[in-house]
Tab-separated table of C-alpha atoms and ligand atoms in Angstrom:
chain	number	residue	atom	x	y	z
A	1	UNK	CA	36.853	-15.865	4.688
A	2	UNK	CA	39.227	-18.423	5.692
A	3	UNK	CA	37.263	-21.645	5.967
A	4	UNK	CA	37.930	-24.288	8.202
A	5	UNK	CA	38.888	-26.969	5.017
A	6	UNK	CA	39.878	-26.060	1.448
A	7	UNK	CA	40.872	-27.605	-1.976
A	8	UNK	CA	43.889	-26.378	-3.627
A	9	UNK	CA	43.477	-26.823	-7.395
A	10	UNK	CA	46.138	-25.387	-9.789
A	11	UNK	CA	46.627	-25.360	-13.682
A	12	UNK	CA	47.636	-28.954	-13.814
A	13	UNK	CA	44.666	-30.295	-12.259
A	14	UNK	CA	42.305	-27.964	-14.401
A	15	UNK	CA	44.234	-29.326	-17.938
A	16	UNK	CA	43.691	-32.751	-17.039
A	17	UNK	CA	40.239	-32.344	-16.733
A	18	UNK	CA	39.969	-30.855	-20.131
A	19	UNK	CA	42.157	-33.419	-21.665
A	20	UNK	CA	39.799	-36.095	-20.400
A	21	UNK	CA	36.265	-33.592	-21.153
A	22	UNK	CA	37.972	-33.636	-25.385
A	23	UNK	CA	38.728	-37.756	-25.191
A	24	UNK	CA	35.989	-40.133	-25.922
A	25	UNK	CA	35.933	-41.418	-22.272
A	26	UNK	CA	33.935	-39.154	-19.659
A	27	UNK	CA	33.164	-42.708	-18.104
A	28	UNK	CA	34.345	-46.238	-18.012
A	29	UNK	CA	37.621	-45.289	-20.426
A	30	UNK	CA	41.265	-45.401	-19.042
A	31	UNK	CA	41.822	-42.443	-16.607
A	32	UNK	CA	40.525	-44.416	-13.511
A	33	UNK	CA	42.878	-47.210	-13.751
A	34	UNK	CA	45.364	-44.831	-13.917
A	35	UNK	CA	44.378	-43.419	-11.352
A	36	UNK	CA	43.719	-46.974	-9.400
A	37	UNK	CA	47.027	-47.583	-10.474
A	38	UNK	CA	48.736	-44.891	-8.719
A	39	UNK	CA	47.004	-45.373	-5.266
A	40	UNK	CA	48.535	-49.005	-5.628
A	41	UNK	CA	51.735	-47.413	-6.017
A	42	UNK	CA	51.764	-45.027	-3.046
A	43	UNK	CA	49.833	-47.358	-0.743
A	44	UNK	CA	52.036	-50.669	-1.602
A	45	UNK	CA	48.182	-52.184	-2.246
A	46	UNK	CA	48.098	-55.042	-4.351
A	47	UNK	CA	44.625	-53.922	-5.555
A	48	UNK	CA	42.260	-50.660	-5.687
A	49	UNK	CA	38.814	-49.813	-6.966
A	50	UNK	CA	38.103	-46.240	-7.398
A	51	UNK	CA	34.306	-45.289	-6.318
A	52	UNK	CA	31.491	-42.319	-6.575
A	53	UNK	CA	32.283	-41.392	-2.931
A	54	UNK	CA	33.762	-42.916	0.484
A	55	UNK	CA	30.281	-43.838	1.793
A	56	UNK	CA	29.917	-46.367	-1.258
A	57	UNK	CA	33.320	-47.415	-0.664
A	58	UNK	CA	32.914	-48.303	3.068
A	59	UNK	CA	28.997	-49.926	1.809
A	60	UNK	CA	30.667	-52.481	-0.525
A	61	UNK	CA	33.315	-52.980	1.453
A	62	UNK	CA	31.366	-54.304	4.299
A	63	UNK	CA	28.871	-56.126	0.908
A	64	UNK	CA	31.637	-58.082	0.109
A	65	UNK	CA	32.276	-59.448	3.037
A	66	UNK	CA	29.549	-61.304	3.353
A	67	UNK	CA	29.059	-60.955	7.004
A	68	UNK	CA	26.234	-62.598	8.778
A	69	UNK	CA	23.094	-60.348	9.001
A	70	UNK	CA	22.544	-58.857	12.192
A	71	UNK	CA	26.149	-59.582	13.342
A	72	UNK	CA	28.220	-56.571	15.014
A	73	UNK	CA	30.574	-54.156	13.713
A	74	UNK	CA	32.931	-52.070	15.623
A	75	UNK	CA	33.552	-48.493	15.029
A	76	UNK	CA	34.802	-45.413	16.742
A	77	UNK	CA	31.913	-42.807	18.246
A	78	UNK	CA	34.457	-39.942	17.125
A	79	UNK	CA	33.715	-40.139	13.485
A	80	UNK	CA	31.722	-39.102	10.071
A	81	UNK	CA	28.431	-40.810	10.167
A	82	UNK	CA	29.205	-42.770	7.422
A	83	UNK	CA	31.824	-44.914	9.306
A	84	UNK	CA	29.013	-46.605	11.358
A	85	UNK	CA	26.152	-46.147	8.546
A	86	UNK	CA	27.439	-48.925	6.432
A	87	UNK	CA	26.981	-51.123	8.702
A	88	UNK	CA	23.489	-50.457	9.047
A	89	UNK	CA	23.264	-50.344	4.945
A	90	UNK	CA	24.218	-54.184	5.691
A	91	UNK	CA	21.652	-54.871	7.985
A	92	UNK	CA	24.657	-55.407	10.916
A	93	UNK	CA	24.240	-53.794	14.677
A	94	UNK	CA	26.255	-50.533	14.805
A	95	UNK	CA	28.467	-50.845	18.381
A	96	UNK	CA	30.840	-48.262	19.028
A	97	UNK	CA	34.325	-48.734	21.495
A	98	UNK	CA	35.538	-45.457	23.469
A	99	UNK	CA	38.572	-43.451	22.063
A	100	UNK	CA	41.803	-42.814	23.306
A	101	UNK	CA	41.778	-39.523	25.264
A	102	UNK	CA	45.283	-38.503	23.744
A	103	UNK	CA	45.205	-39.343	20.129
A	104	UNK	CA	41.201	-39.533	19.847
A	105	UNK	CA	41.115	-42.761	18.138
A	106	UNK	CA	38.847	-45.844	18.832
A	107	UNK	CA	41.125	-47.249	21.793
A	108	UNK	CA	41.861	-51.515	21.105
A	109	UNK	CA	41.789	-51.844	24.964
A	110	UNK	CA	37.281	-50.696	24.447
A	111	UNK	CA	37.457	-52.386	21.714
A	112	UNK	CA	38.441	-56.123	23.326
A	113	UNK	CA	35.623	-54.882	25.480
A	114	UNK	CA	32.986	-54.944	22.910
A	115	UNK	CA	33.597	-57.911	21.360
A	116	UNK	CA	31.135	-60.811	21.414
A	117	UNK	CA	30.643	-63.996	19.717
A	118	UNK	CA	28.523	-62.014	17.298
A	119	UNK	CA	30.992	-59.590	16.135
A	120	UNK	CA	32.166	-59.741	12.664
A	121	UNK	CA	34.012	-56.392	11.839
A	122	UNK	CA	35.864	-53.254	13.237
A	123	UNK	CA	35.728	-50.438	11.101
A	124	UNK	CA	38.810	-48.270	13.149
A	125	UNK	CA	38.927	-44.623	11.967
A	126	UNK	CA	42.511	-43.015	10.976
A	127	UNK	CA	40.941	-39.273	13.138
A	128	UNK	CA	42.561	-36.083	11.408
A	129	UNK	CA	45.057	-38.294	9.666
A	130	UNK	CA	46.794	-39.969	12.793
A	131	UNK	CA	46.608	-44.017	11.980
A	132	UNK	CA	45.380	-45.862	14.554
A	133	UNK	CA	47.061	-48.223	16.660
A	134	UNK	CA	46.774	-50.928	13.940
A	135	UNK	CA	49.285	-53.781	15.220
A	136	UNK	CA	47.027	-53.974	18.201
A	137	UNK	CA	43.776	-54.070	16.714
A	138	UNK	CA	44.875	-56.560	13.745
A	139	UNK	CA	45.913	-59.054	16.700
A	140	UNK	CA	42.702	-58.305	18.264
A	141	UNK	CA	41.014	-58.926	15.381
A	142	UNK	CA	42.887	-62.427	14.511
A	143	UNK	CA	42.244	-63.617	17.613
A	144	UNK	CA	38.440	-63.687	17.598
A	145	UNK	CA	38.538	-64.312	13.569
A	146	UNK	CA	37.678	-60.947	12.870
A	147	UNK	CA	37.369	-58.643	9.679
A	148	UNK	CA	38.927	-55.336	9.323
A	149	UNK	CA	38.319	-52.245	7.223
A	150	UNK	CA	40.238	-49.160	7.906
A	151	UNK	CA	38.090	-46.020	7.016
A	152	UNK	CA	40.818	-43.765	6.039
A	153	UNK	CA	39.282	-41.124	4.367
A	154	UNK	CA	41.210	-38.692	6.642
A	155	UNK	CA	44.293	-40.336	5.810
A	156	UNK	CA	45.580	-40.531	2.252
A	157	UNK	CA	50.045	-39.906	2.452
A	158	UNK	CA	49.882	-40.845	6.392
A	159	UNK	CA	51.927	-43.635	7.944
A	160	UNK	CA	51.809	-46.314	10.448
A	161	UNK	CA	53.671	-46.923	13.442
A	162	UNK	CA	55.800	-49.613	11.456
A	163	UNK	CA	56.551	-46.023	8.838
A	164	UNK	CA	54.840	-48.107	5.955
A	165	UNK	CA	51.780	-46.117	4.155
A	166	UNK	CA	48.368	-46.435	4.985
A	167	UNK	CA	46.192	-48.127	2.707
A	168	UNK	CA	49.157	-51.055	2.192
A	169	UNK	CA	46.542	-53.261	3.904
A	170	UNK	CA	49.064	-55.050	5.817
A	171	UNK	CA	46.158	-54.890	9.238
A	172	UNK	CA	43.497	-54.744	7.576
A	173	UNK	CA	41.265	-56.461	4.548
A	174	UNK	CA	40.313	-53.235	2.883
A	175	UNK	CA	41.105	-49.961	3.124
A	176	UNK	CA	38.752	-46.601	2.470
A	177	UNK	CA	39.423	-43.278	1.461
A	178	UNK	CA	37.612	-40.305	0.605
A	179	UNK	CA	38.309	-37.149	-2.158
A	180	UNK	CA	35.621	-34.840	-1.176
A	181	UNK	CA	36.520	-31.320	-1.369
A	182	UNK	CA	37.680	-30.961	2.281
A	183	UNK	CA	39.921	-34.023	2.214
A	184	UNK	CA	43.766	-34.357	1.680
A	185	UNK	CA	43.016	-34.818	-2.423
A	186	UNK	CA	40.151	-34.389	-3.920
A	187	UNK	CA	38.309	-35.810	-6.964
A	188	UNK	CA	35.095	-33.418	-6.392
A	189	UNK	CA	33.439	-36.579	-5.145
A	190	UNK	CA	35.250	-39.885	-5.187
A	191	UNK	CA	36.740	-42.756	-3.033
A	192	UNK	CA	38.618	-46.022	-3.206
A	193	UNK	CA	39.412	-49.110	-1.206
A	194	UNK	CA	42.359	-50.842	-1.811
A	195	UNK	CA	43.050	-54.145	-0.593
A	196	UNK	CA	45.552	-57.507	-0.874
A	197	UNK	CA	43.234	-60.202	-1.291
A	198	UNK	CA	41.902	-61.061	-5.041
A	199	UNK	CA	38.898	-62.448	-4.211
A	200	UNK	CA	37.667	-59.512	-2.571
A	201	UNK	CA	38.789	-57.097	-5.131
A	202	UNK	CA	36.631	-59.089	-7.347
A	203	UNK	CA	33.465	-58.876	-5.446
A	204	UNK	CA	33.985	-55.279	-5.077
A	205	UNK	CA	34.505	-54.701	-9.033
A	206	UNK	CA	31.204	-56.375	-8.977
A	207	UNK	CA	29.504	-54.535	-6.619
A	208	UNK	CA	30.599	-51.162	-8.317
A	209	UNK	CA	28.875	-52.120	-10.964
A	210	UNK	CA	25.134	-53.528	-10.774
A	211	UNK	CA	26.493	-57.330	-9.365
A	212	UNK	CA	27.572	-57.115	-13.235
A	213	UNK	CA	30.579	-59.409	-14.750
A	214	UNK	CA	31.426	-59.942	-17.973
A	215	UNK	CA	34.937	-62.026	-16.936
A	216	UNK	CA	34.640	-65.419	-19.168
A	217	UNK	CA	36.001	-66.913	-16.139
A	218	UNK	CA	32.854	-66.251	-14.309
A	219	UNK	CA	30.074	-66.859	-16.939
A	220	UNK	CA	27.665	-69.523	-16.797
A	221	UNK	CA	27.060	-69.178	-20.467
A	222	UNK	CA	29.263	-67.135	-22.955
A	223	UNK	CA	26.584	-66.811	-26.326
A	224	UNK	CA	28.567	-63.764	-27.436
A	225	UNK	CA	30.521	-60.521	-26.994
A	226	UNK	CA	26.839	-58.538	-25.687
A	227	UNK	CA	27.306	-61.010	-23.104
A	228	UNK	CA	26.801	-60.305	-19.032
A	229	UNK	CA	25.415	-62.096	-15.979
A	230	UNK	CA	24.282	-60.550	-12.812
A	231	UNK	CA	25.772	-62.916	-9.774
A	232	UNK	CA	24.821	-60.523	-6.906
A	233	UNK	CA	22.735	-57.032	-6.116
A	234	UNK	CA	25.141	-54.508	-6.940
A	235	UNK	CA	24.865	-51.086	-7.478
A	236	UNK	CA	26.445	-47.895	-10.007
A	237	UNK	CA	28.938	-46.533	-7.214
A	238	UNK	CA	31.448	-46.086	-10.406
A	239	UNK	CA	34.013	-43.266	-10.599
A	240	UNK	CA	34.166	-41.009	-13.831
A	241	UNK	CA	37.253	-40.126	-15.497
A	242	UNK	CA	36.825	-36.575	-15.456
A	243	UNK	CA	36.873	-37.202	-11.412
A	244	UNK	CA	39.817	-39.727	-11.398
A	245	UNK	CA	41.934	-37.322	-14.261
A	246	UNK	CA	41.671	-34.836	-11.655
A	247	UNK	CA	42.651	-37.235	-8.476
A	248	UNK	CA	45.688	-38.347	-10.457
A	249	UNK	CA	46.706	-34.734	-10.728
A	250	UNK	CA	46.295	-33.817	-7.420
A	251	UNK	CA	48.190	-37.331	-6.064
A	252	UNK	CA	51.416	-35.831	-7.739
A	253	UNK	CA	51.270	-33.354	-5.284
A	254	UNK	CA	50.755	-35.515	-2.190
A	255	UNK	CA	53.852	-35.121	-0.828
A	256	UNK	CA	53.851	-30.963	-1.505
A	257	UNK	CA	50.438	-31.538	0.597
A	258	UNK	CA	51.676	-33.266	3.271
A	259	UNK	CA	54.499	-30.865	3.734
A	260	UNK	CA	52.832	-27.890	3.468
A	261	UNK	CA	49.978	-29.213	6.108
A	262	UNK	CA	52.644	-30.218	8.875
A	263	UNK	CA	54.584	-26.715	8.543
A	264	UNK	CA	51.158	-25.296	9.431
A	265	UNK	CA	50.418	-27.868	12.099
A	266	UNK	CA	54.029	-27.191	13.760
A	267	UNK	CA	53.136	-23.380	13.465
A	268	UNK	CA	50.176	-23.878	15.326
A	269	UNK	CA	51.713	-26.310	18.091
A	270	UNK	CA	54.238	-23.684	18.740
A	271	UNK	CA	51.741	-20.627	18.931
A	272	UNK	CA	49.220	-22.363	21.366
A	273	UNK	CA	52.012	-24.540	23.581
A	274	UNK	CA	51.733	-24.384	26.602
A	275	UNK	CA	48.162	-22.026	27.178
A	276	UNK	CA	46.359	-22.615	30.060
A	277	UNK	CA	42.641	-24.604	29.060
A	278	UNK	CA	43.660	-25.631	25.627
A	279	UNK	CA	45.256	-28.831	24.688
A	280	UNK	CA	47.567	-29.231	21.739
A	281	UNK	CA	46.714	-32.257	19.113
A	282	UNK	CA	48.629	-35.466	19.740
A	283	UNK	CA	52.495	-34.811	18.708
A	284	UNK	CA	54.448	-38.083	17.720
A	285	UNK	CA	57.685	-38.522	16.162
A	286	UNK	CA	57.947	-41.837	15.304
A	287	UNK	CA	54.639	-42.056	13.153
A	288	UNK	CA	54.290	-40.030	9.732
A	289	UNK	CA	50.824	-38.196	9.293
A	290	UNK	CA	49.369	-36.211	7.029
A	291	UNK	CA	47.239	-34.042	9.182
A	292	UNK	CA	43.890	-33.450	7.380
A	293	UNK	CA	42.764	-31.512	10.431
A	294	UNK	CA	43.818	-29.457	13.478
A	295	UNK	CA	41.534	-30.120	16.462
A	296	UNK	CA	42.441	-27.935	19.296
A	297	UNK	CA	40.587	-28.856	22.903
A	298	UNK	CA	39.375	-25.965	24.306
A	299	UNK	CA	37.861	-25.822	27.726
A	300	UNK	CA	35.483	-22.793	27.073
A	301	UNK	CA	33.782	-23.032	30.143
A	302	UNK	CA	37.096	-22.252	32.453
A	303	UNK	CA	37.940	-19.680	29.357
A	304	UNK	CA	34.425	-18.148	30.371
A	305	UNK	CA	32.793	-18.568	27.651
A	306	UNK	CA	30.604	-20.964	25.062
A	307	UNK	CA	32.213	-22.215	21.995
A	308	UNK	CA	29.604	-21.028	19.845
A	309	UNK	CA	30.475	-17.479	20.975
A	310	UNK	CA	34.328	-18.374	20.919
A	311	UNK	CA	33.002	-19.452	17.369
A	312	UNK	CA	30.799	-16.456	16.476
A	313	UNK	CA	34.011	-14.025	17.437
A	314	UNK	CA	36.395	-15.793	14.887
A	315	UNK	CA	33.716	-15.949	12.188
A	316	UNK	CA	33.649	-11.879	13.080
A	317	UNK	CA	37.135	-12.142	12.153
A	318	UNK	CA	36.717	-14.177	8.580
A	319	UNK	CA	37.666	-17.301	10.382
A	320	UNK	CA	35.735	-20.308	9.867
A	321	UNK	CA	36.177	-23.359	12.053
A	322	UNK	CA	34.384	-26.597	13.005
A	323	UNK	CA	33.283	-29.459	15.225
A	324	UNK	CA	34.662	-33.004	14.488
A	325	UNK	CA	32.716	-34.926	15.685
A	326	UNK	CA	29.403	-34.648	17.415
A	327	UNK	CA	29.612	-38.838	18.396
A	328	UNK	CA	27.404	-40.921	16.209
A	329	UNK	CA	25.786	-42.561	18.830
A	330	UNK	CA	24.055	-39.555	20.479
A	331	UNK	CA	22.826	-38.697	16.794
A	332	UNK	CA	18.849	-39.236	16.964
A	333	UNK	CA	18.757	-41.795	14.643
A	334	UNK	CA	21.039	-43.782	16.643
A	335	UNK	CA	19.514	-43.222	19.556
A	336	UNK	CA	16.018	-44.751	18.590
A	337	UNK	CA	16.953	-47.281	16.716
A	338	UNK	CA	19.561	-48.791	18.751
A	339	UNK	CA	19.148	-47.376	22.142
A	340	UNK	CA	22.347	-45.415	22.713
A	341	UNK	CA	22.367	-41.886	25.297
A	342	UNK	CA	24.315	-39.765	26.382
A	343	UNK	CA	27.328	-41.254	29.225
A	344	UNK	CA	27.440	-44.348	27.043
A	345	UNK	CA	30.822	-43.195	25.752
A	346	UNK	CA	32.257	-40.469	28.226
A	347	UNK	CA	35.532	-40.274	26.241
A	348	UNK	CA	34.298	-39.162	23.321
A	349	UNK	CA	31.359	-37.218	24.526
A	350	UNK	CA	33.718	-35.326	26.754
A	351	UNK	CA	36.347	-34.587	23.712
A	352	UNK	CA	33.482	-33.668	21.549
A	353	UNK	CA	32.485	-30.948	24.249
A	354	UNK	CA	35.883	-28.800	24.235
A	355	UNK	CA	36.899	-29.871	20.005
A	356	UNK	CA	37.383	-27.250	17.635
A	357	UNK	CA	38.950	-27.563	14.755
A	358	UNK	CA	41.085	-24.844	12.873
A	359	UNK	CA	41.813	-24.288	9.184
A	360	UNK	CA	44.095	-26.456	7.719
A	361	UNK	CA	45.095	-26.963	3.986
A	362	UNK	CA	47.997	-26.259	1.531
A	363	UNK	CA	46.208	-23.497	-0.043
A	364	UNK	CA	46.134	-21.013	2.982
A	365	UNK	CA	49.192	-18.327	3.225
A	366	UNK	CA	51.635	-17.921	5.929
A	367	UNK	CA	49.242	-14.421	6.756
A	368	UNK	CA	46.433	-16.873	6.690
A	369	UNK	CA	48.197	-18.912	9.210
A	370	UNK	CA	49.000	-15.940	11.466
A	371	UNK	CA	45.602	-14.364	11.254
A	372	UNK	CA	44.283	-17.376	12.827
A	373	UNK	CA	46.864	-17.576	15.339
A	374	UNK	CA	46.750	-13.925	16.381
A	375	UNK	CA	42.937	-14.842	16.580
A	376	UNK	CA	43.053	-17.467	18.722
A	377	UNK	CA	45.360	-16.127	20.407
A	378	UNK	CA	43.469	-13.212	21.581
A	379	UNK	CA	40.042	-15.222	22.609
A	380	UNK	CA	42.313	-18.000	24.803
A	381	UNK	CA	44.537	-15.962	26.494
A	382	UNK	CA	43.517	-13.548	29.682
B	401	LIG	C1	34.431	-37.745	4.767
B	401	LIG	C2	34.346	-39.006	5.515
B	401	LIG	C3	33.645	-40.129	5.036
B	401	LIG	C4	32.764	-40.083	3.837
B	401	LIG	O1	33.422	-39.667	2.695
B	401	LIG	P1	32.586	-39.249	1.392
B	401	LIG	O2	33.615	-39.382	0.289
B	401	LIG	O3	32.156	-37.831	1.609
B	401	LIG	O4	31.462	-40.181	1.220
B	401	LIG	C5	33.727	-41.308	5.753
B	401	LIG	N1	34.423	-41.390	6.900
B	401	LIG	C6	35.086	-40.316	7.408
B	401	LIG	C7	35.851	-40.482	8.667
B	401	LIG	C8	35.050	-39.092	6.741
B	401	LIG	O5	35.673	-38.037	7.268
């Protein structure tokens, strides 16, 4: 079965996890700095704290902030739920702007829309590894005195517009990524946020750890080495070193990824150009990305079918593929708590109705790649 996301793991990767499983670390020793260390280096980040998973990351990241309770934050609808949960984790109002029907990301134009005096932070979403237009929505957000946290969990080894990495928090206060098995590099489960600004990399040391500090600096009383204070509510969102030995590993081959994903991605492009009902992902040549997926629109109904059949067919084959995303704010809990329906944001809700994504990652063949092009292939064309 080819699925529609896959980790590629070699001998490397396995031998630094042993190395780390025979040292007296499994926790708390020196493999996650290292590893913190090289995200600074590939990002340009003055700063990064490695985490359990990208949902903790984006939850303290919006914690230290310190944002008003019950102010807004702005996020795309065509995302992972956890883009819009942390807000809610924060006690903020969830609001969502409209995406750009081309590249599928939040669009600044809906988001000037959705601003009010209330507003605090947009969370913009890097979709399938494509950054977003971040020179617009960092002057957006300086203008109204705005916070920004990028959730690029899609989009570790992409670039911006300007062709410097993603993560370099140059638009944004803090950056988020995400090393679940599925994304660009994995860690099994892991995340980090980088970010520029000192103070905030403090807070979110803190908050990885139980509101816990031991930094002399800090301590109201120092009566000895056992020492600690608790200055806020944190939590244990830390990152092991058997997980960070094995996202250092995989980082060295970054670039391999990248390449690897893009000769598959231009594979694709040139298979399915120029079909009639199906619309190709976003092609630009200015802007670097590291495509973590392939989302093909499909207009099944003109095709003359449903795309759980179109589905069912290439599972038949041993062909797995999937939706990204069904938008958060049709999601039930959404809807009750906050009041959203269906038509409240026709971009997305229209995308979502024709997306499918195909399999993408390093670790498929060139037969792999053809299989699922020859299988496609078939099902679109009449
Ligand atoms: C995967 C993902 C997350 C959450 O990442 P985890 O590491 O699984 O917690 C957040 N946002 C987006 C856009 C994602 O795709």
């Amino acid at each position: 079965m080819i699925q529609y996301g896959h980790q590629y793991i070699d001998d490397n990767d396995i031998q630094a996890v042993i190395d780390v499983l025979k040292s007296d670390f499994l926790t708390q020793g020196p493999a996650v700095s290292r590893f913190e260390n090289k995200i600074r280096e590939i990002t340009g980040a003055r700063y990064c704290v490695a985490v359990s998973n990208a949902t903790a990351g984006l939850h303290i990241a919006v914690a230290a902030l310190n944002l008003s309770e019950n102010s807004e934050g702005i996020t795309s609808p065509n995302t992972f739920l956890a883009s819009a949960n942390c807000l809610v984790y924060n006690n903020l109002i969830p609001v969502f702007a409209d995406i750009n029907p081309d590249t599928y990301n939040i669009e600044p134009d809906e988001i000037e829309k959705k601003i009010t005096s209330n507003t605090e932070v947009i969370i913009p979403v890097h979709f399938a590894g494509l950054a977003c237009d971040m020179g617009r929505i960092k002057n957006i957000a300086d203008d109204h005195n705005i916070k920004v946290i990028e959730d690029a969990a899609h989009a570790i080894g992409s670039r911006y517009a300007d062709g410097t990495p993603v993560g370099n928090c140059t638009y944004s206060d803090m950056t988020v990524f995400s090393f679940h098995p599925v994304k660009t590099i994995t860690t099994g489960e892991g995340g980090a946020i980088t970010t520029n600004d000192e103070s905030l990399y403090k807070r979110l040391l803190e908050l990885r750890s139980h509101g816990m500090t031991k930094d002399t600096e800090l301590l109201t009383q120092n009566p000895g080495p056992w020492y600690y204070e608790m200055h806020s509510l944190g939590f244990n969102y830390r990152m092991t070193d058997i997980q960070a030995a094995l996202g250092y590993s995989q980082l060295l081959k970054l670039q391999q990824f990248r390449e690897r994903r893009q000769s598959i991605v231009n594979r694709y492009n040139k298979a399915f150009d120029g079909i009639p009902y199906v619309k190709l992902p976003y092609r630009t040549f200015e802007q670097v990305s590291c495509f973590h997926l392939y989302v093909l629109q499909i207009d099944f109904e003109k095709l003359g079918t449903v795309r759980k059949e179109f589905m069912k067919k290439l599972t038949d084959k041993g062909i797995g593929t999937q939706v990204h995303y069904i938008p958060v704010h049709t999601q039930p809990y959404y809807k009750t708590h906050y009041g959203y329906k269906i038509g409240d944001y026709p971009i997305a809700e229209r995308y979502y109705q024709k997306a499918l994504s195909l399999p993408l990652y390093p670790a498929m063949s060139d037969d792999d790649v053809q299989k699922v092009i020859d299988a496609v292939k078939e099902l679109v064309q009449q």
